[in-house]
Amino acid sequence: MRTGKQARILYVLKILWLETDEEHPLTAGQIVKKLSTYGITCERKSVYRDLEELEAFGFDILTNQRGSFLGSRIFELPELQILMDAVQSAKFVTQDKTEQMIHKLGMLTTQEEAKGLKKQVLRRTSAKTENESIYYNVDLLLRAFQENTKISFSYYVWSVDGRLVPKKNGQKYVISPWFLQWEGQQYYLIGYDSQANQMKHFRLDKMKYIEMLHQKREGKEVYDGLNLEEYSREHFRMYQGERLVVTLQCENALAGAMLDHFGTALWMHAVDAHHFSIVVSVIVSDKFFGWIASYGGKIRIMDPISVREQFHHLLSSLLECEENDKG
């Protein structure tokens, strides 16, 4: 039997952590009964002393007419819901790892609330990777960040027959890793390539055989001067091309979509009762034109004329291809 005070106060805390909140307090007598299931015998006055000591230590122990409970936790319930949803939505996390992480997050609240959260989250389905290596890649990269070292790895891409094959004939990449980016439900490493003198990004699920090198990272000046939001917009959303300032005319209903895409500092100028214009810096590419087209004519490129002509040429080429296919 565990009768020591040190063991008892830990089990009191465990009971409060797993079973109590404002709606589910426990009296000292109820805590005594629950302690007995752990092989601990004591009186109610001992529980009262334990509660006082836990409160003095810094735990938010509250008492009302119905009993005592843990008033606040590391994460509140809505915060845990958001974290669980993020884990469930992440395609780069395997289903097994998703369930493990959601279980661990559930341990940060009461057992009853954890059941409700897990039921809400795990019944949702989403496409998940089967590549467990991402978890270990993240672990190794975090150590590389801490130790300020370069890494080497093989990088793989999908072939037309559905196999992952190594790029550069299997030649190892050597990169100075600087940060991880979650974009479009995928996880990326952004690192400095000293040979190309620029930042590059790599999907973690396509990186294999990562090794830490005994070489100090390079590119700190480039990293410090990097606008991470701009980098994401250029490289993940619009792809590479020529950077230009363009004027777009949009229907009023797209105000929210433009603010979401370009940021809340975006200035919108009213053109007429139904349209507004914006002036933005973008990477002009097929990806950009595809984004414009996805709004079905609700966005028009006004300036530069050359960019508008590029867009019209692309649309004409696509239409010509369709016509040729019919022929």
CSV table of C-alpha atoms in Angstrom, one decimal:
chain,number,residue,atom,x,y,z
A,1,MET,CA,0.0,0.0,0.0
A,2,ARG,CA,1.2,3.5,-0.8
A,3,THR,CA,0.8,5.6,2.3
A,4,GLY,CA,3.6,8.2,1.9
A,5,LYS,CA,2.5,11.8,1.7
A,6,GLN,CA,4.5,12.4,-1.5
A,7,ALA,CA,2.7,9.6,-3.3
A,8,ARG,CA,-0.7,10.7,-2.0
A,9,ILE,CA,-0.4,14.3,-3.1
A,10,LEU,CA,0.6,13.2,-6.6
A,11,TYR,CA,-2.4,10.9,-6.8
A,12,VAL,CA,-4.7,13.7,-5.6
A,13,LEU,CA,-3.4,15.8,-8.4
A,14,LYS,CA,-3.9,13.0,-10.9
A,15,ILE,CA,-7.5,12.6,-9.8
A,16,LEU,CA,-8.2,16.3,-10.1
A,17,TRP,CA,-6.4,16.4,-13.5
A,18,LEU,CA,-8.3,13.5,-15.0
A,19,GLU,CA,-11.7,13.8,-13.5
A,20,THR,CA,-12.6,17.3,-12.4
A,21,ASP,CA,-13.6,20.6,-13.9
A,22,GLU,CA,-16.2,23.3,-12.9
A,23,GLU,CA,-19.1,21.0,-13.8
A,24,HIS,CA,-17.6,17.9,-12.2
A,25,PRO,CA,-16.0,18.8,-8.7
A,26,LEU,CA,-15.2,16.2,-6.1
A,27,THR,CA,-15.7,16.3,-2.4
A,28,ALA,CA,-12.8,15.4,-0.1
A,29,GLY,CA,-14.7,12.2,0.8
A,30,GLN,CA,-15.0,11.2,-2.9
A,31,ILE,CA,-11.3,11.9,-3.4
A,32,VAL,CA,-10.6,9.6,-0.4
A,33,LYS,CA,-12.6,6.8,-2.1
A,34,LYS,CA,-10.8,7.3,-5.4
A,35,LEU,CA,-7.4,7.2,-3.6
A,36,SER,CA,-8.3,3.8,-2.2
A,37,THR,CA,-8.4,2.4,-5.7
A,38,TYR,CA,-4.7,3.3,-6.0
A,39,GLY,CA,-4.0,1.5,-2.7
A,40,ILE,CA,-3.8,4.8,-0.6
A,41,THR,CA,-5.7,5.2,2.6
A,42,CYS,CA,-6.1,8.5,4.3
A,43,GLU,CA,-8.6,10.8,6.0
A,44,ARG,CA,-10.4,13.8,4.5
A,45,LYS,CA,-8.3,16.3,6.5
A,46,SER,CA,-5.2,14.9,4.8
A,47,VAL,CA,-6.9,15.6,1.4
A,48,TYR,CA,-7.7,19.2,2.5
A,49,ARG,CA,-4.0,19.7,3.3
A,50,ASP,CA,-3.0,18.3,0.0
A,51,LEU,CA,-5.3,20.6,-1.8
A,52,GLU,CA,-3.9,23.6,0.1
A,53,GLU,CA,-0.4,22.6,-0.8
A,54,LEU,CA,-1.2,22.1,-4.4
A,55,GLU,CA,-2.8,25.5,-4.5
A,56,ALA,CA,0.2,27.1,-2.8
A,57,PHE,CA,2.5,25.4,-5.4
A,58,GLY,CA,0.6,27.2,-8.2
A,59,PHE,CA,-2.1,24.8,-9.3
A,60,ASP,CA,-5.5,26.5,-9.9
A,61,ILE,CA,-7.5,24.5,-7.2
A,62,LEU,CA,-11.0,25.9,-6.8
A,63,THR,CA,-13.7,24.9,-4.4
A,64,ASN,CA,-17.5,25.5,-4.4
A,65,GLN,CA,-20.4,24.0,-2.5
A,66,ARG,CA,-20.1,20.7,-4.4
A,67,GLY,CA,-16.4,20.1,-4.0
A,68,SER,CA,-13.0,21.0,-5.4
A,69,PHE,CA,-11.7,21.0,-9.0
A,70,LEU,CA,-8.9,22.1,-11.2
A,71,GLY,CA,-9.9,25.5,-12.5
A,72,SER,CA,-7.5,26.0,-15.4
A,73,ARG,CA,-5.1,23.9,-17.5
A,74,ILE,CA,-2.3,24.3,-19.9
A,75,PHE,CA,-4.8,24.4,-22.8
A,76,GLU,CA,-8.4,25.3,-22.7
A,77,LEU,CA,-10.9,23.1,-24.5
A,78,PRO,CA,-11.3,25.2,-27.7
A,79,GLU,CA,-7.5,25.3,-28.0
A,80,LEU,CA,-7.3,21.5,-27.8
A,81,GLN,CA,-10.0,21.3,-30.4
A,82,ILE,CA,-8.0,23.5,-32.8
A,83,LEU,CA,-4.8,21.5,-32.2
A,84,MET,CA,-6.5,18.1,-32.7
A,85,ASP,CA,-8.2,19.4,-35.9
A,86,ALA,CA,-4.8,20.6,-37.2
A,87,VAL,CA,-3.3,17.2,-36.6
A,88,GLN,CA,-6.2,15.4,-38.2
A,89,SER,CA,-6.0,17.7,-41.2
A,90,ALA,CA,-2.3,17.3,-41.8
A,91,LYS,CA,-1.8,14.9,-44.7
A,92,PHE,CA,1.8,14.5,-43.9
A,93,VAL,CA,1.0,12.8,-40.6
A,94,THR,CA,0.2,9.1,-40.8
A,95,GLN,CA,-3.1,7.8,-39.4
A,96,ASP,CA,-1.3,5.9,-36.6
A,97,LYS,CA,0.7,8.9,-35.6
A,98,THR,CA,-2.4,11.1,-35.8
A,99,GLU,CA,-4.2,8.8,-33.3
A,100,GLN,CA,-1.2,8.8,-31.0
A,101,MET,CA,-0.9,12.6,-31.0
A,102,ILE,CA,-4.6,13.1,-30.5
A,103,HIS,CA,-4.5,10.7,-27.6
A,104,LYS,CA,-1.6,12.7,-26.0
A,105,LEU,CA,-3.5,16.0,-26.5
A,106,GLY,CA,-6.5,14.4,-24.8
A,107,MET,CA,-4.3,13.8,-21.7
A,108,LEU,CA,-4.2,17.6,-21.3
A,109,THR,CA,-7.9,17.6,-20.2
A,110,THR,CA,-10.3,15.5,-18.3
A,111,GLN,CA,-11.0,12.0,-19.4
A,112,GLU,CA,-14.7,12.9,-20.2
A,113,GLU,CA,-13.8,15.9,-22.3
A,114,ALA,CA,-11.0,14.0,-24.1
A,115,LYS,CA,-13.6,11.3,-25.1
A,116,GLY,CA,-15.8,14.0,-26.7
A,117,LEU,CA,-12.9,15.7,-28.5
A,118,LYS,CA,-11.6,12.4,-29.9
A,119,LYS,CA,-15.0,11.4,-31.0
A,120,GLN,CA,-15.4,14.7,-32.9
A,121,VAL,CA,-12.0,14.5,-34.6
A,122,LEU,CA,-11.2,10.9,-35.3
A,123,ARG,CA,-14.5,10.2,-37.1
A,124,ARG,CA,-13.5,12.7,-39.8
A,125,THR,CA,-11.6,11.1,-42.7
A,126,SER,CA,-8.8,12.6,-44.8
A,127,ALA,CA,-6.1,11.3,-47.1
A,128,LYS,CA,-3.1,10.5,-45.0
A,129,THR,CA,0.5,9.6,-46.0
A,130,GLU,CA,1.8,6.1,-45.1
A,131,ASN,CA,5.3,7.5,-44.9
A,132,GLU,CA,6.4,7.3,-41.2
A,133,SER,CA,9.8,8.8,-42.0
A,134,ILE,CA,8.4,12.4,-41.8
A,135,TYR,CA,8.2,12.2,-38.0
A,136,TYR,CA,11.9,11.1,-37.8
A,137,ASN,CA,12.9,13.7,-40.4
A,138,VAL,CA,11.4,16.4,-38.3
A,139,ASP,CA,13.2,15.1,-35.2
A,140,LEU,CA,16.6,15.1,-37.1
A,141,LEU,CA,16.0,18.6,-38.6
A,142,LEU,CA,15.2,20.0,-35.2
A,143,ARG,CA,18.5,18.7,-33.9
A,144,ALA,CA,20.3,20.2,-37.0
A,145,PHE,CA,18.7,23.6,-36.2
A,146,GLN,CA,19.9,23.4,-32.6
A,147,GLU,CA,23.4,22.3,-33.5
A,148,ASN,CA,23.6,24.8,-36.4
A,149,THR,CA,24.8,22.2,-38.9
A,150,LYS,CA,24.2,21.4,-42.6
A,151,ILE,CA,22.5,18.3,-43.7
A,152,SER,CA,22.7,15.9,-46.7
A,153,PHE,CA,19.8,13.9,-48.1
A,154,SER,CA,18.5,12.2,-51.2
A,155,TYR,CA,15.4,13.8,-52.8
A,156,TYR,CA,12.7,11.7,-54.5
A,157,VAL,CA,10.0,12.6,-57.1
A,158,TRP,CA,7.0,10.6,-58.5
A,159,SER,CA,7.5,8.9,-61.8
A,160,VAL,CA,4.8,8.3,-64.4
A,161,ASP,CA,4.5,4.7,-63.3
A,162,GLY,CA,3.7,5.8,-59.7
A,163,ARG,CA,7.1,5.2,-58.1
A,164,LEU,CA,9.3,7.5,-56.1
A,165,VAL,CA,12.6,7.8,-57.9
A,166,PRO,CA,15.7,9.8,-56.8
A,167,LYS,CA,16.4,13.1,-58.4
A,168,LYS,CA,19.9,13.9,-59.8
A,169,ASN,CA,20.5,10.2,-60.2
A,170,GLY,CA,20.6,9.8,-56.5
A,171,GLN,CA,23.3,12.4,-55.9
A,172,LYS,CA,23.0,13.8,-52.4
A,173,TYR,CA,21.8,17.4,-51.7
A,174,VAL,CA,23.8,19.4,-49.2
A,175,ILE,CA,21.6,22.2,-47.6
A,176,SER,CA,21.8,24.5,-44.6
A,177,PRO,CA,18.3,24.0,-43.0
A,178,TRP,CA,16.7,27.1,-41.6
A,179,PHE,CA,13.0,26.5,-41.0
A,180,LEU,CA,10.0,24.2,-41.6
A,181,GLN,CA,6.9,25.4,-43.4
A,182,TRP,CA,3.4,23.9,-43.4
A,183,GLU,CA,1.8,24.9,-46.7
A,184,GLY,CA,-1.1,23.4,-48.6
A,185,GLN,CA,-1.4,20.4,-46.2
A,186,GLN,CA,2.2,19.5,-46.9
A,187,TYR,CA,5.3,20.0,-44.8
A,188,TYR,CA,8.4,21.6,-46.3
A,189,LEU,CA,12.0,22.3,-45.3
A,190,ILE,CA,13.3,25.6,-46.4
A,191,GLY,CA,17.1,25.8,-46.5
A,192,TYR,CA,20.0,27.6,-48.1
A,193,ASP,CA,21.8,26.1,-51.1
A,194,SER,CA,25.3,27.7,-51.0
A,195,GLN,CA,26.1,26.6,-54.6
A,196,ALA,CA,23.0,28.3,-56.0
A,197,ASN,CA,23.3,31.1,-53.4
A,198,GLN,CA,19.5,31.0,-52.7
A,199,MET,CA,16.8,29.5,-50.5
A,200,LYS,CA,15.2,26.3,-51.7
A,201,HIS,CA,12.3,24.2,-50.4
A,202,PHE,CA,11.9,20.4,-50.2
A,203,ARG,CA,8.9,18.3,-49.2
A,204,LEU,CA,9.7,16.3,-46.1
A,205,ASP,CA,7.9,13.2,-47.3
A,206,LYS,CA,10.3,13.1,-50.4
A,207,MET,CA,13.5,13.5,-48.4
A,208,LYS,CA,15.3,10.2,-47.5
A,209,TYR,CA,18.6,9.2,-45.9
A,210,ILE,CA,19.0,12.5,-44.1
A,211,GLU,CA,22.4,13.0,-42.3
A,212,MET,CA,23.7,15.7,-40.2
A,213,LEU,CA,27.1,17.0,-41.4
A,214,HIS,CA,30.0,18.4,-39.4
A,215,GLN,CA,29.7,21.6,-41.3
A,216,LYS,CA,28.3,24.9,-39.9
A,217,ARG,CA,25.2,26.2,-41.6
A,218,GLU,CA,25.4,29.0,-44.2
A,219,GLY,CA,23.0,31.6,-45.4
A,220,LYS,CA,22.1,33.3,-42.1
A,221,GLU,CA,22.1,36.7,-43.8
A,222,VAL,CA,19.7,35.5,-46.5
A,223,TYR,CA,17.4,33.9,-43.9
A,224,ASP,CA,17.4,37.0,-41.7
A,225,GLY,CA,16.4,39.1,-44.6
A,226,LEU,CA,13.6,36.7,-45.8
A,227,ASN,CA,10.0,37.7,-45.7
A,228,LEU,CA,8.4,34.3,-44.9
A,229,GLU,CA,4.9,35.3,-46.0
A,230,GLU,CA,6.3,36.6,-49.3
A,231,TYR,CA,8.4,33.6,-49.8
A,232,SER,CA,5.4,31.3,-49.3
A,233,ARG,CA,3.3,33.3,-51.7
A,234,GLU,CA,6.0,33.3,-54.4
A,235,HIS,CA,7.2,29.7,-54.1
A,236,PHE,CA,4.1,27.7,-52.9
A,237,ARG,CA,1.2,29.6,-54.3
A,238,MET,CA,2.4,31.3,-57.5
A,239,TYR,CA,5.6,29.4,-58.4
A,240,GLN,CA,8.6,31.0,-59.9
A,241,GLY,CA,8.5,33.6,-62.7
A,242,GLU,CA,9.1,37.3,-63.2
A,243,ARG,CA,8.1,39.6,-60.3
A,244,LEU,CA,5.9,42.4,-61.5
A,245,VAL,CA,3.5,44.9,-60.0
A,246,VAL,CA,0.0,44.3,-61.5
A,247,THR,CA,-3.3,46.1,-61.2
A,248,LEU,CA,-6.3,43.8,-60.8
A,249,GLN,CA,-10.0,44.7,-61.0
A,250,CYS,CA,-12.3,42.5,-58.9
A,251,GLU,CA,-16.0,42.2,-58.2
A,252,ASN,CA,-16.9,43.5,-54.7
A,253,ALA,CA,-17.8,40.0,-53.5
A,254,LEU,CA,-14.1,39.0,-53.7
A,255,ALA,CA,-12.9,41.6,-51.1
A,256,GLY,CA,-12.6,38.9,-48.4
A,257,ALA,CA,-10.8,36.5,-50.8
A,258,MET,CA,-8.2,39.2,-51.7
A,259,LEU,CA,-7.6,40.1,-48.1
A,260,ASP,CA,-7.1,36.5,-47.2
A,261,HIS,CA,-4.7,36.0,-50.1
A,262,PHE,CA,-2.6,39.2,-50.0
A,263,GLY,CA,-3.0,40.2,-46.3
A,264,THR,CA,-5.1,42.7,-44.4
A,265,ALA,CA,-2.7,45.6,-45.3
A,266,LEU,CA,-4.0,45.4,-48.9
A,267,TRP,CA,-5.4,48.7,-50.1
A,268,MET,CA,-8.6,48.4,-52.2
A,269,HIS,CA,-9.8,51.3,-54.4
A,270,ALA,CA,-13.5,51.5,-55.4
A,271,VAL,CA,-13.8,51.6,-59.2
A,272,ASP,CA,-17.6,51.7,-59.4
A,273,ALA,CA,-20.6,50.4,-57.4
A,274,HIS,CA,-19.7,46.8,-58.3
A,275,HIS,CA,-15.9,46.7,-58.6
A,276,PHE,CA,-12.7,47.6,-56.8
A,277,SER,CA,-9.0,47.5,-57.9
A,278,ILE,CA,-5.9,46.4,-56.1
A,279,VAL,CA,-2.2,46.9,-57.0
A,280,VAL,CA,-0.1,43.9,-55.9
A,281,SER,CA,3.4,42.5,-56.5
A,282,VAL,CA,3.2,39.0,-57.9
A,283,ILE,CA,5.2,36.4,-59.6
A,284,VAL,CA,3.8,36.3,-63.1
A,285,SER,CA,3.5,32.6,-64.2
A,286,ASP,CA,1.1,30.0,-65.4
A,287,LYS,CA,0.2,29.4,-61.8
A,288,PHE,CA,-0.7,33.0,-61.3
A,289,PHE,CA,-2.9,33.0,-64.5
A,290,GLY,CA,-4.5,29.8,-63.3
A,291,TRP,CA,-5.4,31.5,-60.0
A,292,ILE,CA,-6.9,34.4,-62.0
A,293,ALA,CA,-8.9,32.0,-64.2
A,294,SER,CA,-10.2,30.1,-61.1
A,295,TYR,CA,-12.4,33.1,-60.3
A,296,GLY,CA,-14.4,32.7,-63.6
A,297,GLY,CA,-14.0,36.2,-64.9
A,298,LYS,CA,-14.6,38.0,-61.7
A,299,ILE,CA,-11.0,39.2,-61.7
A,300,ARG,CA,-9.5,41.2,-64.7
A,301,ILE,CA,-5.9,42.0,-65.2
A,302,MET,CA,-5.8,45.8,-66.0
A,303,ASP,CA,-2.1,46.6,-66.0
A,304,PRO,CA,0.6,46.0,-67.3
A,305,ILE,CA,-0.9,45.4,-70.8
A,306,SER,CA,1.8,42.9,-71.5
A,307,VAL,CA,0.7,40.7,-68.6
A,308,ARG,CA,-3.0,40.9,-69.8
A,309,GLU,CA,-1.8,39.9,-73.3
A,310,GLN,CA,0.1,36.9,-71.8
A,311,PHE,CA,-3.0,35.8,-70.0
A,312,HIS,CA,-5.1,36.1,-73.2
A,313,HIS,CA,-2.5,34.2,-75.2
A,314,LEU,CA,-2.5,31.4,-72.6
A,315,LEU,CA,-6.3,31.2,-72.8
A,316,SER,CA,-6.2,31.2,-76.6
A,317,SER,CA,-3.6,28.4,-76.6
A,318,LEU,CA,-5.7,26.3,-74.2
A,319,LEU,CA,-8.8,26.8,-76.3
A,320,GLU,CA,-6.8,25.9,-79.5
A,321,CYS,CA,-5.6,22.7,-77.9
A,322,GLU,CA,-9.2,21.7,-77.0
A,323,GLU,CA,-10.3,22.4,-80.5
A,324,ASN,CA,-7.5,20.4,-82.0
A,325,ASP,CA,-8.4,17.5,-79.7
A,326,LYS,CA,-11.9,17.6,-81.0
A,327,GLY,CA,-10.7,17.5,-84.5
